[in-house]
Amino acid sequence: MIRFEQVSKTYPGGFQALKKVTFELPPGELAFLTGHSGAGKSTLLRLVALMERPSLGRVLINGHDLNKIKSRQIPYLRRDIGMIFQDHRLLMDKTVFDNVALPLYIEGFTQSEAKKRVQAALDKVGLRGHERKYPIMLSGGEQQRVGIARAIVNKPPLLLADEPTGNLDPKLSLEIMQLFESFHQVGVSVLIATHDLALVARMRHRNLVLKDGFMIDDGLAGSQFDPLGEELPSWD
Amino acid sequence: MGLISSGSSKKSSGARSVKISFWRRLVMFFVTNLQQGIGSLGELSRTPWASLMTIAVLGLSLTLPATLYVVVKNAQSATGEWDQAAEISLFLRKDLQTQEIQSFRERVRLMNEVETVNLIDREAGLREFRESSGFGSALDYLQSNPLPDVLVVVPVPEYRSSERAQRLLGVLEQEREVDSARLDLQWLQRLQAIVNVVENSLAALAILLSLAVVLIVGNTIRLAILNRRDEIMIMKLVGATNAYIQRPFLYTGFWYGVIGGVIAWISTTLMVWWISASVAQLTALYDSSFRLAGLDFSEMMVLWLVAIVLGLLGSWIAVRRHVAAIEPT
């Protein structure tokens, strides 16, 4: 689903966020992306969502070279990627329903179809009955789940999550992660950037580790790796 | 469909089953347009003052050229009538016999270029002059009638243009019986030139004001775009095209034009009504019952169209520059 080939990203001003990163994420896999702050996790996700272009190397999604995608095609690519952010990125002046339905409206769904799908998505994240509320009336965990509902409402084959549990307590975090696991079980590829190592250890999925822009572990040899164990690369 | 799922492994990914037919898309395109159009009208009411000021600027800016246009139009219709009344006055020599005058008159009447000939003999001329000039009693002191007989020649319509009437004048001037001839066109030409100057200044003014309207609308829309920067970013993140994001703003510009055009109608009508009082006074002094004609239906439609086009143009310039520049971070 995602393939990085020797990808480097240098920001204007010379900061090198990613250095020759190579890895492959097969379709339908759930993987974590861990590393200290500034290790390049967000940059990596932003390259996948074409919010940034690589300075060197190639990023391929489903065999499509992102370097060859013109900017006017980017919206269509993003419709196939569900993105979840630490700060939820919800429209505060719109209801939960309108927030979740936004990708459907953009794609041209009718109101009745959109309604069915929004209901299903809200059901999935456990927010049935909150359609008419505004995001400000919800707790942080609920807001995050609205964001997740929005990301999955048009059933994208790929989900990207950037610190989705960053502001949540351990119990809520686990619930959110289990939600991602359920999407993974129906065949969605999921890539989650997080620094919640305890959670990563519990989930027992592939773990990609970034350090100072290098990918020091692509998680393939790593089922024997215990992120909390002795072999853990020390990036603190 | 999306780029990822268009790949060969669509089936294997198995997660995506979105399919919308072309016709459904087309219908939804118009439905979405309608929704966004009406939605942006609602957006106007959310910021009533800012919208109203921009709309008022648009409407009032168009009022000035529209009112001047009405004035020029009326001036043209007035001078147009005068242009049609090109008459040639032939002042005959005083030593002619009545017989000679009659035969000359007949000769002129039979010319192809001439429609009617009217003889004002010297006695009738004196009478008319006495009545209309106000020198009545002074004229009594004259011992003889100083006026010549005058033939007033009206050319056929094809010979009424200034150039052709001039040529006819040249021909008639050569006649033995004619002392002097006059075609009163020069003042008409001057008037025409003045009208041209006014028209050109009006066009320049209209262009300048239109430009100002476009800039003001553009600036208002620009602020609206920047106000909704976060929303635009989010929409881009979930796959909205620039066209989709731009449309509500273009509709806002459209509504500015629609409402601004109506304001321009109203204020132009008020201005014309205001001016017509003084015009009536002026024309009364010339013994004329000239009435100022306002904008007719098609001119009102043109004014409306201009307002809408300016509103759209202003918003188009703003969205072109600013929507594309907002990138999600």
XYZ file of C-alpha atoms in Angstrom:
565
model
C 0.000 0.000 0.000
C 2.734 2.449 0.989
C 6.298 2.211 -0.237
C 9.130 4.627 0.547
C 12.273 4.402 -1.578
C 15.293 6.279 -0.212
C 13.123 9.218 0.769
C 14.751 12.338 2.179
C 12.960 15.509 3.132
C 14.772 18.754 3.764
C 12.697 21.739 4.826
C 13.529 25.219 3.620
C 16.182 26.456 5.998
C 18.080 23.209 5.867
C 16.415 21.072 8.542
C 16.556 17.482 7.374
C 13.441 15.751 8.706
C 13.827 12.420 6.924
C 17.024 10.761 5.760
C 16.934 7.995 3.150
C 13.897 6.285 4.583
C 12.956 3.010 2.922
C 10.125 0.740 3.954
C 7.041 -0.956 2.625
C 3.635 -1.352 4.184
C 1.571 -4.096 2.488
C -2.179 -3.555 1.925
C -4.327 -4.333 4.899
C -1.569 -4.029 7.453
C -1.707 -2.059 10.702
C 1.602 -0.529 11.723
C 2.801 1.946 14.319
C 5.282 4.673 13.667
C 7.198 5.633 16.766
C 10.085 7.890 17.633
C 10.887 10.919 19.722
C 9.416 14.314 18.928
C 11.021 15.706 15.824
C 12.137 12.305 14.599
C 10.137 12.776 11.424
C 6.885 10.908 12.139
C 4.631 13.747 11.088
C 6.764 14.501 8.061
C 6.471 10.897 6.951
C 2.670 11.006 7.215
C 2.572 14.373 5.461
C 4.525 12.916 2.558
C 1.951 10.137 2.201
C -0.924 12.615 2.209
C 0.959 14.862 -0.249
C 0.977 17.734 2.176
C 4.704 17.757 1.431
C 6.780 16.536 -1.470
C 9.976 14.535 -0.875
C 13.270 16.289 -1.564
C 14.786 13.032 -2.771
C 13.507 9.535 -3.417
C 10.083 8.203 -4.236
C 6.883 7.628 -2.306
C 4.505 5.130 -3.878
C 0.941 4.479 -2.833
C -0.650 1.422 -4.350
C 1.978 1.562 -7.078
C 1.337 5.230 -7.921
C 4.458 7.367 -7.782
C 3.398 10.447 -5.823
C 6.088 12.522 -7.549
C 4.074 12.141 -10.740
C 0.807 13.297 -9.232
C -0.062 16.821 -10.266
C -1.364 19.220 -7.688
C -4.828 19.243 -9.219
C -5.053 15.479 -8.644
C -4.137 15.747 -4.963
C -7.750 16.157 -3.741
C -8.727 12.880 -5.401
C -5.795 11.115 -3.762
C -6.759 12.509 -0.363
C -10.284 11.152 -0.724
C -8.751 7.686 -0.525
C -6.815 8.488 2.637
C -8.564 8.921 5.938
C -6.538 11.266 8.124
C -6.818 11.637 11.887
C -5.066 14.361 13.847
C -4.143 14.904 17.451
C -6.101 18.176 17.448
C -9.072 16.558 15.673
C -9.359 19.360 13.109
C -13.134 19.615 13.350
C -15.278 22.484 12.107
C -16.430 24.014 15.347
C -19.389 25.869 13.859
C -20.833 22.747 12.235
C -22.720 19.893 13.856
C -21.202 16.466 14.360
C -23.309 15.252 11.451
C -22.030 17.941 9.076
C -18.450 17.358 10.190
C -18.623 13.657 9.459
C -20.573 14.182 6.224
C -18.073 16.716 4.843
C -16.065 14.203 2.751
C -19.330 12.812 1.366
C -20.647 16.225 0.382
C -17.371 16.935 -1.331
C -17.591 13.684 -3.255
C -21.152 14.426 -4.333
C -23.282 12.074 -2.269
C -26.981 12.773 -1.927
C -28.305 13.781 1.447
C -30.026 10.432 2.048
C -26.970 8.366 1.142
C -24.774 10.618 3.222
C -27.147 10.187 6.137
C -26.887 6.398 6.014
C -23.124 6.460 5.868
C -22.751 9.060 8.593
C -25.013 7.011 10.844
C -22.937 3.923 10.159
C -19.683 5.749 10.829
C -20.956 7.290 14.067
C -22.277 3.888 15.117
C -18.868 2.440 14.511
C -17.117 4.937 16.772
C -19.864 4.737 19.401
C -21.322 8.208 18.955
C -24.806 7.282 17.842
C -27.305 9.969 18.793
C -24.756 12.809 18.909
C -25.418 13.998 15.331
C -27.049 17.276 16.250
C -24.437 18.285 18.813
C -21.604 20.667 18.170
C -18.011 19.510 18.728
C -17.596 21.943 21.616
C -20.290 20.015 23.532
C -18.253 16.806 23.389
C -15.326 15.567 25.472
C -11.838 15.294 23.980
C -12.196 11.563 23.426
C -15.562 12.030 21.757
C -14.179 14.774 19.524
C -11.377 12.453 18.494
C -13.929 9.812 17.613
C -15.834 12.341 15.478
C -12.559 12.906 13.652
C -12.193 9.163 13.170
C -15.766 8.868 11.922
C -15.022 11.582 9.387
C -11.888 9.739 8.280
C -13.685 6.440 7.699
C -17.035 7.696 6.419
C -16.163 7.263 2.757
C -14.419 3.952 3.443
C -10.893 4.808 2.357
C -8.427 1.946 1.854
C -5.792 3.758 3.912
C -5.966 5.427 7.305
C -3.237 7.727 8.634
C -3.325 8.832 12.247
C -0.962 11.415 13.732
C -0.828 11.055 17.517
C -4.512 10.117 17.722
C -4.307 9.422 21.452
C -2.008 12.284 22.330
C -4.487 14.034 24.597
C -6.388 11.039 25.925
C -6.124 9.002 29.111
C -4.900 5.373 28.839
C -8.358 3.832 28.888
C -9.693 6.067 26.109
C -6.455 5.584 24.185
C -6.883 1.850 24.265
C -10.462 2.185 23.023
C -9.318 4.346 20.122
C -6.554 1.879 19.250
C -9.028 -0.991 19.347
C -11.163 1.009 16.938
C -8.220 1.189 14.540
C -7.685 -2.514 14.991
C -11.279 -3.165 13.936
C -10.735 -1.209 10.721
C -7.574 -3.192 10.133
C -9.604 -6.375 10.495
C -11.902 -5.410 7.618
C -8.913 -4.856 5.339
C -8.018 -1.188 5.774
C -4.327 -0.296 5.855
C -3.588 1.721 8.982
C -0.477 3.700 9.869
C -0.464 5.282 13.327
C 2.185 7.705 14.497
C 2.361 7.691 18.286
C 4.735 7.955 21.178
C 2.544 5.930 23.499
C 4.976 3.017 23.721
C 3.040 1.153 26.382
C 0.076 1.017 24.081
C 2.214 -0.037 21.119
C 3.656 -2.860 23.183
C 0.212 -4.035 24.149
C -1.162 -4.043 20.643
C 1.526 -6.307 19.185
C 1.632 -4.938 15.668
C 4.452 -3.977 13.395
C 6.363 -0.978 14.691
C 8.417 1.353 12.513
C 10.908 3.389 14.523
C 12.344 6.719 13.428
C 15.302 8.418 15.047
C 16.648 11.767 13.882
C 15.115 11.207 10.466
C 16.561 7.719 10.002
C 14.381 4.651 10.106
C 16.296 2.578 12.618
C 13.769 -0.262 12.663
C 11.235 -1.108 9.994
C 9.568 -3.625 12.298
C 9.954 -6.544 9.926
C 12.527 -8.483 11.900
C 10.876 -7.150 14.936
C 8.136 -9.490 16.053
C 10.713 -10.593 18.594
C 11.137 -6.951 19.536
C 9.399 -5.859 22.653
C 9.216 -2.071 22.453
C 9.483 -1.895 26.206
C 12.171 -4.587 26.456
C 15.935 -4.444 26.606
C 16.444 -4.516 22.841
C 14.520 -1.332 22.368
C 16.603 1.226 20.498
C 17.199 4.025 22.932
C 15.860 7.201 21.415
C 15.068 9.065 24.567
C -12.838 7.722 -8.422
C -9.874 8.066 -6.240
C -6.395 7.435 -7.373
C -5.543 4.725 -4.930
C -8.559 2.568 -5.514
C -8.197 2.962 -9.270
C -5.115 0.778 -8.956
C -5.199 -2.912 -9.783
C -5.293 -3.945 -6.169
C -8.654 -2.293 -5.571
C -10.357 -5.624 -5.067
C -7.706 -6.924 -2.738
C -7.854 -3.854 -0.555
C -11.519 -4.656 -0.225
C -12.271 -1.667 1.902
C -13.679 0.598 -0.698
C -17.037 0.171 -2.331
C -17.850 3.766 -3.204
C -19.292 4.072 -6.667
C -21.244 7.006 -7.949
C -22.519 6.989 -11.502
C -21.683 9.764 -13.908
C -25.280 10.978 -14.082
C -25.624 10.986 -10.345
C -22.451 13.043 -10.204
C -23.794 15.468 -12.780
C -27.102 15.888 -10.964
C -25.306 16.247 -7.652
C -23.029 18.856 -9.212
C -26.037 21.073 -9.830
C -27.632 20.231 -6.507
C -24.370 21.105 -4.771
C -24.174 24.342 -6.751
C -27.678 25.259 -5.705
C -26.910 24.435 -2.087
C -23.692 26.410 -2.138
C -25.422 29.304 -3.885
C -28.164 29.528 -1.319
C -25.694 28.800 1.459
C -23.525 31.749 0.467
C -26.619 33.958 0.532
C -27.019 32.850 4.132
C -23.360 33.650 4.655
C -24.081 37.259 3.631
C -26.675 37.562 6.364
C -24.137 36.302 8.873
C -21.949 39.370 8.245
C -24.663 41.849 7.294
C -22.643 45.045 7.748
C -19.552 44.043 5.846
C -21.707 42.635 3.061
C -23.988 45.623 2.968
C -21.104 48.078 2.725
C -19.528 46.220 -0.168
C -22.898 45.885 -1.890
C -23.602 49.584 -1.369
C -20.215 50.544 -2.805
C -20.930 48.351 -5.813
C -24.411 49.783 -6.331
C -23.523 53.420 -5.771
C -20.397 53.207 -7.915
C -22.549 52.061 -10.793
C -25.100 54.800 -10.146
C -22.812 57.597 -11.300
C -22.027 56.197 -14.759
C -25.631 55.008 -15.142
C -27.017 58.446 -14.358
C -24.543 60.168 -16.665
C -25.467 57.632 -19.302
C -29.115 58.627 -18.960
C -28.165 62.277 -19.360
C -26.044 61.619 -22.444
C -28.729 59.392 -23.920
C -31.277 62.144 -23.565
C -28.901 64.743 -24.957
C -28.325 62.513 -27.958
C -31.996 61.961 -28.593
C -32.548 65.712 -28.410
C -29.686 66.598 -30.751
C -30.631 63.678 -32.971
C -33.901 65.416 -33.758
C -32.049 68.583 -34.600
C -29.714 66.737 -36.885
C -32.701 65.531 -38.898
C -33.897 69.078 -39.333
C -31.071 70.122 -41.585
C -32.465 73.099 -43.490
C -30.801 75.265 -46.054
C -31.753 78.901 -46.076
C -31.294 80.643 -49.409
C -31.269 84.425 -49.165
C -32.330 85.739 -52.567
C -31.076 88.831 -54.266
C -33.302 91.821 -53.652
C -33.566 92.919 -57.259
C -35.560 89.923 -58.400
C -39.078 90.138 -59.769
C -41.828 88.092 -58.223
C -41.971 86.093 -61.448
C -38.290 85.228 -61.238
C -38.646 84.185 -57.615
C -41.547 81.907 -58.436
C -39.732 80.204 -61.290
C -36.580 79.804 -59.217
C -38.615 78.297 -56.453
C -40.142 75.875 -58.938
C -36.698 74.967 -60.288
C -35.385 74.171 -56.844
C -38.474 72.188 -55.958
C -37.919 69.941 -58.973
C -34.348 69.075 -57.947
C -33.897 65.417 -56.967
C -32.151 66.242 -53.725
C -34.890 68.504 -52.441
C -37.951 67.420 -50.564
C -39.793 70.663 -49.831
C -39.257 74.311 -50.557
C -40.870 77.007 -48.542
C -40.833 80.622 -49.566
C -40.838 83.192 -46.824
C -41.316 86.455 -48.656
C -39.839 89.602 -47.228
C -43.138 90.908 -45.918
C -43.931 87.711 -44.062
C -40.371 87.631 -42.786
C -40.686 91.135 -41.406
C -43.985 90.299 -39.742
C -42.523 87.241 -38.087
C -39.458 89.140 -36.999
C -41.570 91.913 -35.562
C -43.542 89.419 -33.498
C -40.774 87.250 -32.169
C -37.838 89.610 -31.772
C -39.353 92.167 -29.452
C -38.142 95.013 -31.711
C -41.688 95.587 -32.874
C -41.955 99.345 -32.536
C -38.326 99.962 -33.473
C -38.974 98.319 -36.828
C -41.616 100.915 -37.569
C -38.857 103.482 -37.961
C -37.417 101.603 -40.929
C -38.260 103.172 -44.206
C -37.944 100.049 -46.262
C -37.980 96.375 -45.509
C -34.341 95.298 -45.049
C -35.100 91.590 -45.243
C -34.576 89.546 -48.377
C -36.924 86.850 -49.619
C -35.876 83.534 -48.204
C -36.273 80.047 -49.618
C -36.140 77.396 -46.930
C -35.022 74.181 -48.572
C -35.397 70.829 -46.822
C -33.343 68.117 -48.530
C -34.616 64.563 -49.005
C -33.579 62.324 -46.073
C -30.521 60.937 -47.922
C -29.169 64.472 -48.236
C -29.609 65.486 -44.644
C -26.253 64.281 -43.370
C -23.932 67.195 -42.779
C -21.549 66.296 -45.583
C -24.196 65.826 -48.280
C -26.226 68.814 -47.198
C -23.017 70.824 -47.498
C -22.611 69.651 -51.099
C -26.208 70.587 -51.910
C -25.556 73.949 -50.347
C -22.602 74.425 -52.699
C -24.783 73.681 -55.721
C -27.558 76.042 -54.672
C -25.116 78.821 -53.828
C -24.031 78.898 -57.509
C -27.525 79.839 -58.648
C -27.842 83.316 -60.123
C -30.806 84.261 -57.915
C -29.068 83.416 -54.656
C -27.303 86.148 -52.774
C -26.043 83.945 -49.961
C -26.906 80.564 -48.519
C -26.568 79.100 -45.084
C -26.618 75.659 -43.683
C -26.799 75.826 -39.951
C -24.683 72.834 -39.192
C -21.620 74.184 -37.488
C -23.214 74.598 -34.104
C -24.660 71.122 -34.485
C -21.208 69.752 -35.172
C -19.866 71.534 -32.139
C -22.651 70.150 -30.019
C -21.909 66.687 -31.369
C -18.251 67.130 -30.460
C -19.182 68.191 -26.941
C -21.437 65.166 -26.592
C -18.521 63.006 -27.774
C -16.250 64.495 -25.138
C -18.847 63.837 -22.472
C -19.355 60.294 -23.746
C -15.649 59.525 -23.700
C -15.186 60.944 -20.211
C -18.185 58.919 -19.162
C -16.623 55.743 -20.547
C -13.341 56.467 -18.768
C -15.177 57.182 -15.540
C -17.219 54.013 -15.868
C -14.078 51.942 -16.423
C -12.349 53.478 -13.407
C -15.348 52.960 -11.167
C -15.770 49.382 -12.385
C -12.135 48.719 -11.593
C -12.633 50.128 -8.113
C -15.701 47.925 -7.655
C -13.751 44.834 -8.701
C -10.970 45.667 -6.245
C -13.365 46.328 -3.380
C -15.331 43.142 -3.967
C -12.063 41.258 -4.343
C -10.796 42.613 -1.056
C -13.999 41.729 0.793
C -13.904 38.188 -0.577
C -10.221 37.944 0.285
C -11.013 38.762 3.900
C -13.832 36.206 3.875
C -11.407 33.574 2.576
C -8.779 34.382 5.180
C -11.443 34.293 7.898
C -12.252 30.744 6.942
C -8.674 29.629 6.511
C -8.943 26.754 9.001
C -12.115 25.486 7.433
C -10.542 25.596 3.984
C -7.523 23.639 5.233
C -9.758 20.949 6.679
C -11.772 20.747 3.503
C -8.580 20.329 1.519
C -7.428 17.599 3.890
C -10.538 15.565 3.252
C -10.192 15.932 -0.488
C -12.037 19.061 -1.560
C -10.901 20.446 -4.908
C -10.105 24.132 -5.253
C -13.195 24.473 -7.442
C -15.416 23.106 -4.668
C -13.931 25.462 -2.095
C -14.066 28.448 -4.434
C -17.688 28.104 -5.407
C -19.315 29.572 -2.279
C -17.059 32.614 -2.565
C -17.887 33.042 -6.233
C -21.559 32.849 -5.321
C -20.978 35.505 -2.686
C -19.585 37.763 -5.405
C -22.555 36.868 -7.583
C -25.002 37.895 -4.848
C -23.067 41.113 -4.274
C -23.668 41.861 -7.946
C -27.336 40.892 -7.873
C -28.148 43.040 -4.861
C -25.740 45.812 -5.852
C -27.422 45.959 -9.262
C -30.814 46.462 -7.642
C -29.339 49.240 -5.508
C -27.939 50.807 -8.677
C -31.422 50.713 -10.247
C -33.036 52.360 -7.317
C -30.447 55.075 -6.860
C -30.231 55.770 -10.608
C -34.001 56.162 -10.741
C -33.823 58.530 -7.785
C -31.019 60.524 -9.427
C -32.885 60.796 -12.733
C -35.996 61.893 -10.881
C -33.912 64.512 -9.080
C -32.362 65.802 -12.294
C -35.574 65.719 -14.312
C -37.064 68.523 -12.242
C -34.276 70.892 -13.252
C -34.298 69.614 -16.829
C -38.017 70.364 -17.058
C -37.276 73.880 -15.864
C -34.539 74.283 -18.454
C -36.589 72.995 -21.358
C -39.555 75.115 -20.343
C -37.344 78.139 -21.009
C -36.859 76.826 -24.559
C -40.610 76.364 -25.051
C -40.050 72.658 -25.289
C -41.914 69.870 -23.582
C -38.837 67.639 -23.505
C -39.046 64.908 -20.913
C -36.034 63.133 -19.421
C -36.289 59.436 -20.245
C -34.975 57.100 -17.514
C -33.465 53.653 -17.986
C -35.620 51.366 -20.069
C -35.999 47.636 -19.390
C -33.084 46.413 -21.509
C -30.781 49.082 -20.091
C -31.745 48.025 -16.582
C -30.912 44.437 -17.485
C -27.539 45.547 -18.850
C -26.875 47.474 -15.651
C -27.766 44.386 -13.633
C -25.571 42.190 -15.788
C -22.663 44.602 -15.406
C -23.107 44.580 -11.620
C -23.164 40.769 -11.526
C -20.154 40.451 -13.813
C -18.190 42.916 -11.668
C -19.127 41.029 -8.492
C -18.116 37.724 -10.026
C -14.898 39.158 -11.432
C -13.875 40.599 -8.072
C -14.512 37.344 -6.252
C -12.864 35.344 -9.011
C -9.672 37.362 -8.701
C -9.715 36.850 -4.916
C -10.318 33.088 -5.010
C -7.763 32.559 -7.765
C -5.109 34.121 -5.622
C -6.035 33.017 -2.148
C -7.816 29.656 -2.173
C -4.978 27.924 -3.958
C -2.472 29.548 -1.619
C -3.988 27.964 1.493
C -2.359 24.587 1.976
C -3.036 22.273 4.888
C -0.293 22.117 7.474
